[in-house]
XYZ file of C-alpha atoms in Angstrom:
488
model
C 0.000 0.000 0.000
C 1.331 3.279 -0.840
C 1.206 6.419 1.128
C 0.886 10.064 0.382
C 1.109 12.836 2.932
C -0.073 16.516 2.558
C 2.145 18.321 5.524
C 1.566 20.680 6.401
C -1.726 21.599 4.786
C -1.736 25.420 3.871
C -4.211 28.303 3.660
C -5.404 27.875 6.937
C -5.325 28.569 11.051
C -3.256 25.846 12.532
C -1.320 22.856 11.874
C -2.586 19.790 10.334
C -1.839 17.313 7.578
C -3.558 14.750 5.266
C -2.366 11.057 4.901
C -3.876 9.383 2.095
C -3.089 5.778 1.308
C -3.747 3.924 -1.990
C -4.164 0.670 -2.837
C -2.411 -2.099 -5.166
C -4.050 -0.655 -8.412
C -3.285 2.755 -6.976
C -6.883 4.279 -6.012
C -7.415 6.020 -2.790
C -8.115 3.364 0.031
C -8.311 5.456 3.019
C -7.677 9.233 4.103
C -7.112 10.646 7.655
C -6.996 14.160 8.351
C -4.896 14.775 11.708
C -4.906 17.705 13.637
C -1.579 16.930 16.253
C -1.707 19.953 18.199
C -3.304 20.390 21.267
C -4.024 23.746 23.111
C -6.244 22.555 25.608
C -8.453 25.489 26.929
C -11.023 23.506 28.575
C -8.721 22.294 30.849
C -6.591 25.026 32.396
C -9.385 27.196 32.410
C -10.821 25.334 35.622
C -10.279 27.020 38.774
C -10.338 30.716 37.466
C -12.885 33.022 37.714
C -15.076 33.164 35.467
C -15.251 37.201 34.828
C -11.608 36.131 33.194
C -12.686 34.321 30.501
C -13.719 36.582 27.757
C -10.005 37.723 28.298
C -8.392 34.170 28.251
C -10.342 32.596 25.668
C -9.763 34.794 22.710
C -5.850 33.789 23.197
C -7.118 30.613 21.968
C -6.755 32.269 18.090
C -5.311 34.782 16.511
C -7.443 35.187 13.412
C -10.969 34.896 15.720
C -10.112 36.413 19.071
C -13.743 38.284 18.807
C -15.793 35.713 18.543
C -14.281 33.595 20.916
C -14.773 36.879 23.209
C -18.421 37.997 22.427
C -18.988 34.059 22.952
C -17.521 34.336 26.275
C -19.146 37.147 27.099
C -22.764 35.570 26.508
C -21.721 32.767 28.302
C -20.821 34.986 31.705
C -24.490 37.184 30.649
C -26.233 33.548 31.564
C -23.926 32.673 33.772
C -24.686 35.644 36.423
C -28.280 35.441 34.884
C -28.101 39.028 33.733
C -29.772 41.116 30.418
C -27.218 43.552 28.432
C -29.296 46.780 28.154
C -30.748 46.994 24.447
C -27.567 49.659 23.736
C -25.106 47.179 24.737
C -26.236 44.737 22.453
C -26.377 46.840 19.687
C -22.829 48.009 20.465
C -21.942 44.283 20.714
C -23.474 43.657 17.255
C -21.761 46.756 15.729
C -18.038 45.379 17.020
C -18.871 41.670 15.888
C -20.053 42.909 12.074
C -16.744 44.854 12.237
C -14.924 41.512 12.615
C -16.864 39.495 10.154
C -15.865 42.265 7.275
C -12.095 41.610 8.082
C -12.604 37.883 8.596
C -14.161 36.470 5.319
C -12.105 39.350 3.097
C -8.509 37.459 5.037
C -10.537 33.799 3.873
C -11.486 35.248 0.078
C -8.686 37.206 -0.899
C -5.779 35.835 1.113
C -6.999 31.767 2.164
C -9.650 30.443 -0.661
C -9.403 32.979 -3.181
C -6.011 32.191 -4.853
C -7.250 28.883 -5.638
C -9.677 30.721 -8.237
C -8.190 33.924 -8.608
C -4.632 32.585 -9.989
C -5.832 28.920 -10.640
C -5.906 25.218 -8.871
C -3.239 24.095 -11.042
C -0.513 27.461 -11.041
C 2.659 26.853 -9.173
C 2.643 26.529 -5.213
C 4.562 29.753 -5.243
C 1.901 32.132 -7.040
C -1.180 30.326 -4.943
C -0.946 33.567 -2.482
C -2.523 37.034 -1.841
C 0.429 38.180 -3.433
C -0.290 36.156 -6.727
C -4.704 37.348 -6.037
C -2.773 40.986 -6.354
C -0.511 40.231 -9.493
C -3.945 38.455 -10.983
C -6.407 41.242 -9.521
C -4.239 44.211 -9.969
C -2.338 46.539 -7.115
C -5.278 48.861 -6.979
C -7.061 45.351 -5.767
C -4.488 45.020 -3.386
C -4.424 47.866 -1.824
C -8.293 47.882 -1.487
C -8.328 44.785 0.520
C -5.555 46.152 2.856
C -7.639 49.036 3.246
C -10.587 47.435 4.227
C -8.828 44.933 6.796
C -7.260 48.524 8.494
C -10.088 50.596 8.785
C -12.352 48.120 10.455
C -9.433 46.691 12.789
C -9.605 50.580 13.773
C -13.401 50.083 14.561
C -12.609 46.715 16.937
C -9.952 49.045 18.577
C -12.071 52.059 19.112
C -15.362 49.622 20.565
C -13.219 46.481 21.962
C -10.504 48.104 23.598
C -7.872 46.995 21.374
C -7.324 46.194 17.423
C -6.300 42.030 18.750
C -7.384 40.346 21.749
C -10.545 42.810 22.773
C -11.231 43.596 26.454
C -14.947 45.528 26.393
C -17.063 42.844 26.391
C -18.469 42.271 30.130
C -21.271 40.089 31.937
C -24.148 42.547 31.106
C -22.911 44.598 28.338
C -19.437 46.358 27.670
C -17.210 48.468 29.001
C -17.579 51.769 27.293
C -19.733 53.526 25.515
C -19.097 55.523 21.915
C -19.089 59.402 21.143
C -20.366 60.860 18.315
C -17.329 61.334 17.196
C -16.116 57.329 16.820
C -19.763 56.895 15.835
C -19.667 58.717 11.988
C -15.674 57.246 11.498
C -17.670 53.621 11.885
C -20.205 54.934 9.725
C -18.198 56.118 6.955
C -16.248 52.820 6.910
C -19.387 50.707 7.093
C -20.509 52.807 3.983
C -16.924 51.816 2.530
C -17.308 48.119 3.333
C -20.704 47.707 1.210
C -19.033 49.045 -1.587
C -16.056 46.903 -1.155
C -18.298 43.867 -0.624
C -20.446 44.673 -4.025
C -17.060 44.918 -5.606
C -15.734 41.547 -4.320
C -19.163 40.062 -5.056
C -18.918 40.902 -8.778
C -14.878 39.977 -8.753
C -16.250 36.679 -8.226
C -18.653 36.945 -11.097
C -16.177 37.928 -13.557
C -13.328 35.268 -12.091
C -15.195 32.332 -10.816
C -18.989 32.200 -12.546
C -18.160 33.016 -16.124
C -15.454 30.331 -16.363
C -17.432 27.499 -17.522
C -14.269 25.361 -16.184
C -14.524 26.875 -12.608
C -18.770 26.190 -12.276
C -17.853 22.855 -13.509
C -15.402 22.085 -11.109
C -17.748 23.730 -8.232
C -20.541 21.606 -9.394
C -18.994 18.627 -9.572
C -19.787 15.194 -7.681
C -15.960 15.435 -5.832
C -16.755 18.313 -3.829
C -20.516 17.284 -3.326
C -22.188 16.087 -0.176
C -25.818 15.561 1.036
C -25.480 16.070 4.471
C -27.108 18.269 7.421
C -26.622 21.909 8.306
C -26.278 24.485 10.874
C -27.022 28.203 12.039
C -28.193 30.761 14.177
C -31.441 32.063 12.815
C -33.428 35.453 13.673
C -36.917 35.864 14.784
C -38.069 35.985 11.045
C -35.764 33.079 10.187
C -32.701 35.015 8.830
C -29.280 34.395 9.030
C -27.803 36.632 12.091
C -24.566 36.196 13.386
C -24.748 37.441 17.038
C -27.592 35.813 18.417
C -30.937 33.487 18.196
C -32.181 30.172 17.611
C -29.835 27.472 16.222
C -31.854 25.665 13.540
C -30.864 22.358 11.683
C -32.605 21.222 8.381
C -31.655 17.920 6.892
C -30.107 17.279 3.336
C -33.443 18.103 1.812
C -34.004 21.170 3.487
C -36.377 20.424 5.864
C -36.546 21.588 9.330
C -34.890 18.550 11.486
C -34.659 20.745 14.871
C -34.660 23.931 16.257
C -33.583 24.961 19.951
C -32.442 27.809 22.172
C -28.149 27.620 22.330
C -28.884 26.439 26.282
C -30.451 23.451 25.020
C -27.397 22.209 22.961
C -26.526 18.590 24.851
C -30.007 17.663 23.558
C -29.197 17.831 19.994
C -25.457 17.381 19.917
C -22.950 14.890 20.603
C -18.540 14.303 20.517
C -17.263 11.602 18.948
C -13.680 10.892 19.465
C -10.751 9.029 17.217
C -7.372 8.172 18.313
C -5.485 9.917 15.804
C -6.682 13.399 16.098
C -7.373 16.158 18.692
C -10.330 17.476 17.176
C -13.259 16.078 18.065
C -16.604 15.033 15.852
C -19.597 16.355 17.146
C -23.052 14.678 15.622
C -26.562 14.898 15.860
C -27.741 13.018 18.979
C -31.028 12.155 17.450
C -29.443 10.537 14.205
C -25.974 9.089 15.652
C -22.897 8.474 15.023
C -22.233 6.582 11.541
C -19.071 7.131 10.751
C -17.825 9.533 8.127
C -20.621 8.846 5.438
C -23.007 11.745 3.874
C -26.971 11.331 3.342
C -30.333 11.380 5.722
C -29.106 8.480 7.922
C -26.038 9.976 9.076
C -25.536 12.753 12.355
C -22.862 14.165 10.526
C -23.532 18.125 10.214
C -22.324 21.682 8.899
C -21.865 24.926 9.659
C -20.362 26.903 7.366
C -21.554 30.043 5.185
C -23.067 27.853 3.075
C -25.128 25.894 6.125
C -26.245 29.263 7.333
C -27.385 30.078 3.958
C -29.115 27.093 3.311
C -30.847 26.534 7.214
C -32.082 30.256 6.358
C -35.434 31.913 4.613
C -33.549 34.969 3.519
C -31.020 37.558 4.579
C -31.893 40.701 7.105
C -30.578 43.075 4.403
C -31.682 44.252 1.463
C -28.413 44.245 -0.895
C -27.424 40.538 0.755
C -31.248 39.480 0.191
C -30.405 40.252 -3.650
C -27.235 38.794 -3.432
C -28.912 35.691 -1.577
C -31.375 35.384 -4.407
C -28.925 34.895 -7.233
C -27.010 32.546 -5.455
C -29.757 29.729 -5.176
C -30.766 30.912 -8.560
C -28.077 30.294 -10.139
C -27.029 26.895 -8.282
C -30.652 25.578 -8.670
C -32.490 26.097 -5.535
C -32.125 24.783 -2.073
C -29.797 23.468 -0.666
C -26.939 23.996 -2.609
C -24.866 21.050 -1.355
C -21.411 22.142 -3.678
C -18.942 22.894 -0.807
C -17.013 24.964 -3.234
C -20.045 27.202 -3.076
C -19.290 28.490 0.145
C -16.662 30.454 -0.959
C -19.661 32.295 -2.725
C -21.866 32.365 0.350
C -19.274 33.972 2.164
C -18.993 36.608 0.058
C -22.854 37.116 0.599
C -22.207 37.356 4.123
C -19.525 39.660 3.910
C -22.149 42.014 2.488
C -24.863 41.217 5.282
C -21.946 42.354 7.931
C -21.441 45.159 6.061
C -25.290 46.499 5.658
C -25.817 45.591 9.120
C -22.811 47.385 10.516
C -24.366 50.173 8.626
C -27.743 49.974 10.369
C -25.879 49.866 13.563
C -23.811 52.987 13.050
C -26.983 54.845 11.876
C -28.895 53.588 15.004
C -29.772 56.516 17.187
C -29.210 54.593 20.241
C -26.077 53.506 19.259
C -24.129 55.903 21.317
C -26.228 55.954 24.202
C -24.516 55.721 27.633
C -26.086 52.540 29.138
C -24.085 49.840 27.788
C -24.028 47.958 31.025
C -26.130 46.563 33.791
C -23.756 44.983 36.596
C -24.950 41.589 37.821
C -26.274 41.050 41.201
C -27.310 37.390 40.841
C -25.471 34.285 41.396
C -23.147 32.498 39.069
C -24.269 29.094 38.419
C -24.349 27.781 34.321
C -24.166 29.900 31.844
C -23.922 28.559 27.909
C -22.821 31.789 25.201
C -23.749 31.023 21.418
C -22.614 33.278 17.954
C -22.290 32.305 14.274
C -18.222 32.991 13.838
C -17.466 33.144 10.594
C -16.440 29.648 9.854
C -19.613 28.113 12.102
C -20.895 27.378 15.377
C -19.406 28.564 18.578
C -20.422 27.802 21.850
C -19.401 28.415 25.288
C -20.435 26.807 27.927
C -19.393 27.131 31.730
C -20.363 25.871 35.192
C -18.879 27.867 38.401
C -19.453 27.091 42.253
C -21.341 30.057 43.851
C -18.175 31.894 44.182
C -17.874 31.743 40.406
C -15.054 29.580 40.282
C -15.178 27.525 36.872
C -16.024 24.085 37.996
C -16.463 22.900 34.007
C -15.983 24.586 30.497
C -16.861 23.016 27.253
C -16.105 24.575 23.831
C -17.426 23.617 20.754
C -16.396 25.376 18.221
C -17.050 26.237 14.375
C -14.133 23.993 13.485
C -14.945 21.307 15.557
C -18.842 21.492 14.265
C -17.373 21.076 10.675
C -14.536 18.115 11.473
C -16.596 15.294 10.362
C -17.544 16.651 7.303
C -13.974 18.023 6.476
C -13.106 14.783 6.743
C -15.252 13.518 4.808
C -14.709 15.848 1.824
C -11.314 15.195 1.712
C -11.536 11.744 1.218
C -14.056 12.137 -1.118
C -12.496 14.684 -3.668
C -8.973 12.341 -3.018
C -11.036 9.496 -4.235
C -12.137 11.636 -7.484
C -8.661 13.265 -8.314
C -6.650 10.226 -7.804
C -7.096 7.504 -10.537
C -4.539 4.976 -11.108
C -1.684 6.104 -8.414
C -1.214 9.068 -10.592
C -0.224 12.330 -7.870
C 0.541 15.823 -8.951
C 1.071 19.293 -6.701
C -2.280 20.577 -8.876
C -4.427 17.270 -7.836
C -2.584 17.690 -4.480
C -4.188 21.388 -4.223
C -7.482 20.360 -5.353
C -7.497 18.144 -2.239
C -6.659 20.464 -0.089
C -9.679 22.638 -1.811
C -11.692 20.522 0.194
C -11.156 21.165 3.168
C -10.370 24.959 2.614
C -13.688 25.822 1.615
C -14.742 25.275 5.064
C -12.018 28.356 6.235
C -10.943 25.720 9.121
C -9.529 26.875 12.301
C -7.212 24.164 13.792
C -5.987 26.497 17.130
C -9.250 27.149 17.927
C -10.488 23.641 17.557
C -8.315 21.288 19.554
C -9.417 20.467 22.830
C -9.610 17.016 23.279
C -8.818 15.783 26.407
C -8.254 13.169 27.690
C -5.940 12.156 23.896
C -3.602 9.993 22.775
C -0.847 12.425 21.035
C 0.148 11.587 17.592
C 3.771 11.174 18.043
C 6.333 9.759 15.392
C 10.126 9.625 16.608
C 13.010 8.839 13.895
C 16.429 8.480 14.828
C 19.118 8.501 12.301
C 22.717 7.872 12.316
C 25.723 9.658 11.174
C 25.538 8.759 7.855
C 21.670 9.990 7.432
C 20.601 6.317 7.714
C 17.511 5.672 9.078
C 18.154 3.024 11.895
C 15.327 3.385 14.656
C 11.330 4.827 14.299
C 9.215 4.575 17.439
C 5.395 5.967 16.975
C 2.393 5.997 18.191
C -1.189 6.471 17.292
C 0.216 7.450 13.796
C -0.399 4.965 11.031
C-alpha cells in the first residue's frame, strides 16, 4: 500500500496534515486528516474566575479572538443570569459585524481565493494574496488592505484593542461611543458595502463566467448531502450574534430547532485516536461514521449551512445577493462545498449592511451599555455564528464563580466530520490509477479549505492519545530506529 502525505496543509489557522493511502491498483483506500496539536483550553481554564474568561479565551486564536470573546461574554451574561441593556447589544453587534468584514475578506482574498483567482493548477509559489494581487491588480491590493485597516480601527475604538478585545463584560461592555467614533464607523461601514459589491462581482467575472470553474464547483468530488447548521433570527434570517440554532436535513427540511442552552439535547462528541479534534453529531441521528446522506448525524456549519438553514437575509443588498445565489445553483440546498466560498462573500455584504444599520442607530451611542450583575453564578452557555460556524461556550462555576467545568465547541470542531469527509471524497475523485501531482494535491486540499478551518481554535480534546512519530538517524543519514504511536 502506498502512502501520500499533505504536511503541512496550507491556507489555513493551525497545523494539520492529510495522509492518504492507496491501494495495489493505486486508487485512494483510506484518508485521515490529523490535527496533532493540542491547546487545551477547557482544561486550564478550571479554577479561574469566570469574569476572566472573555479575556483568556480569545488567546485561543489569533485570526478569531472576537468571537471567541463575544462568545464568552454571553456565556458569563447567563452565567450571572443578567440582560445587556438593548444599547449594549447593539454596540456588541456593531463590534462583531466589524470583525466578520475583516474575517471572510482574510478567507477570500488571502486563504480560498487564490485557488480561483490565480488557478488550482498554477505553481505553489503564485497560490498567495500576493499572486490574487498580481492576478487582480495593485489597486485590488491595496483595497483589501484598506478594508482589513479601517475596520481593525473600529474593533480598537469599541473592543478596547485592534487584537485580543477587552470591552465585552457580563451585562454589556465596558464603554460607551461618542459621536465622534460613531460617523468614522459609519463612513467605513458605507466603505465596506461598496467593497463587498465589488468583491461580489470579482467573483462573477473570475469564478462564474469560467465554464471550467462552475464545472469544477458543481462537480460530484466536492458534493455532499449532508445536514446543516445556524443561528437564525426571529423571522428566520441568518444573524450572526444571536438566536435560535436551527438544523434542516439534506433536503431542506426543518430537522430541529432549539435555544443555544439546550445544545446537549441535539449534539454529541465523537472521538478518534489519531486526532485532537473532536466530531460532534446529531444526537437524534448518531454516530455513523464519516458517510453523507439522511441516515447519518454528521452536520455543517459553514456560510453555506447558514445560507441554506435560512429563509432569507436581514438586508436588502445581501437578500439580492442571496437570491442569485440559489438561482443560479438551482435552488435549495446547494450542497457544492465549493459554493461556500460564494456564500461567504454574501455574508460579507450582510456584515457590512448591518454594521451600517448599527452605526446609523440613534441609540447607538447611548450611555447605558451595562447593567452589573447582582445574581449568582451558576451555568451559563454563550452562542454566535463565527465566521467559519458554530461557537459555543459553555461554563459551570461554584457560587463563588469559580469555573467548575468549560466546554467549547467550536465552528471547526462542528465542521470536522464533514472536512473529513470531503477530503476523502475529492482524493477518491482526483486520484485515478496512483497518478499524484502538486495541482491534484491542491485540489485536495480545496476541500477542506472551503470550510475556512480553524485548527488552534479547535483542539481540545482531552483526555488524547498524542500523535507522536520519533526517527532516529545515524551519522551517515541512515535511518536506523522509528518509534510511533497512534500514527499509522
Amino acid at each position: 500500500m502506498k502512502q501520500i502525505t499533505i504536511d503541512p496543509i496550507t491556507r489555513l489557522e493551525g497545523h494539520g496534515k492529510i495522509e492518504i493511502f492507496l491501494d495495489d491498483a493505486g486508487e485512494v483506500a483510506n484518508t485521515y486528516f490529523q490535527v496533532p496539536e493540542l491547546r487545551g483550553f477547557e482544561v486550564f481554564c478550571l479554577g479561574r474566575p469566570a469574569e476572566e474568561m472573555p479575556r483568556l479565551t480569545n488567546r485561543i486564536c489569533g485570526v478569531c479572538p472576537e468571537a471567541h470573546h463575544m462568545a464568552a461574554a454571553k456565556a458569563l451574561d447567563a452565567l450571572y443570569h443578567v440582560d445587556p441593556p438593548p444599547a449594549g447589544k447593539k454596540l456588541r453587534e456593531l463590534f462583531y459585524s466589524a470583525f466578520y468584514v475583516t474575517d471572510h475578506t482574510t478567507h477570500f482574498y488571502a486563504l480560498g481565493g487564490p485557488d480561483f483567482v490565480v488557478g488550482p493548477d498554477a505553481p505553489a509559489a503564485q497560490r498567495n494574496i500576493l499572486g490574487v494581487i498580481a492576478a487582480a491588480g495593485k489597486e485590488a491590493g491595496l483595497r483589501v488592505i484598506n478594508t482589513r485597516k479601517k475596520n481593525h480601527e473600529v474593533i480598537k475604538i469599541i473592543g478596547g484593542r485592534a487584537i485580543h478585545p477587552v470591552a465585552a463584560l457580563p451585562g454589556g461592555m465596558s464603554k460607551a461611543i461618542n459621536e465622534a467614533e460613531r460617523q468614522f464607523i459609519e463612513q467605513v461601514a458605507r466603505e465596506n458595502v461598496e467593497f463587498a459589491l465589488w468583491s461580489l462581482e470579482l467573483f462573477d467575472q473570475i469564478v462564474l463566467k469560467n465554464s471550467g470553474y462552475v464545472d469544477l464547483i458543481v462537480s460530484d468530488a466536492y458534493t455532499q448531502k449532508t445536514y446543516y447548521m445556524g443561528l437564525l433570527d426571529e423571522n428566520n434570517h441568518v444573524n450572526f450574534y444571536d438566536g435560535m440554532i436551527a438544523v434542516v436535513d439534506p433536503e431542506g427540511k426543518m430537522f430541529a430547532r432549539f435555544e443555544p442552552r439546550d445544545y446537549t439535547k441535539h449534539i454529541a462528541e465523537h472521538v478518534e485516536p489519531y486526532s485532537y479534534l473532536k466530531y460532534p453529531y446529531l444526537k437524534n441521528v448518531g454516530w455513523k461514521g464519516f458517510v453523507d446522506g439522511k441516515d447519518s448525524g454528521m452536520y455543517a456549519c459553514t456560510p453555506l449551512s447558514r445560507l441554506n438553514v435560512a429563509d432569507g437575509m436581514a438586508t436588502p443588498k445581501a437578500q439580492e445577493a442571496y437570491e442569485k445565489f440559489y438561482a443560479t445553483l438551482g435552488g435549495k440546498p446547494v450542497h457544492h462545498t465549493l459554493a461556500t466560498h460564494w456564500a461567504r462573500l454574501v455574508e460579507l455584504l450582510y456584515a457590512a449592511e448591518r454594521m451600517l444599520e448599527l452605526a446609523t442607530d440613534p441609540e447607538i451611542t447611548s450611555p447605558n451599555v451595562r447593567k452589573i450583575p447582582t445574581e449568582k453564578p451558576d451555568v451559563g452557555i454563550g452562542t454566535v455564528e463565527a465566521p467559519r460556524g458554530t461557537l459555543t461556550h459553555h461554563y459551570e462555576t461554584d457560587e463563588k464563580g469559580i469555573l467548575t467545568r468549560v466546554n467549547l465547541i467550536v465552528g471547526t470542531t462542528n465542521n470536522n466530520a464533514p472536512i473529513t469527509y470531503s477530503i476523502k471524497k475529492a482524493a477518491k475523485a482526483m486520484i485515478r490509477g496512483g497518478v499524484v501531482n502538486d495541482g491534484i494535491l491542491n485540489r485536495i486540499e480545496m476541500a477542506f479549505r472551503s470550510y475556512d478551518p480553524c485548527l488552534s481554535c479547535a483542539t481540545h480534546s482531552l483526555p488524547g492519545q498524542m500523535p507522536l512519530e520519533v526517527l532516529v538517524y545515524d551519522s551517515s543519514g541512515a535511518l536506523v530506529e522509528r518509534r510511533a504511536q497512534y500514527v499509522d
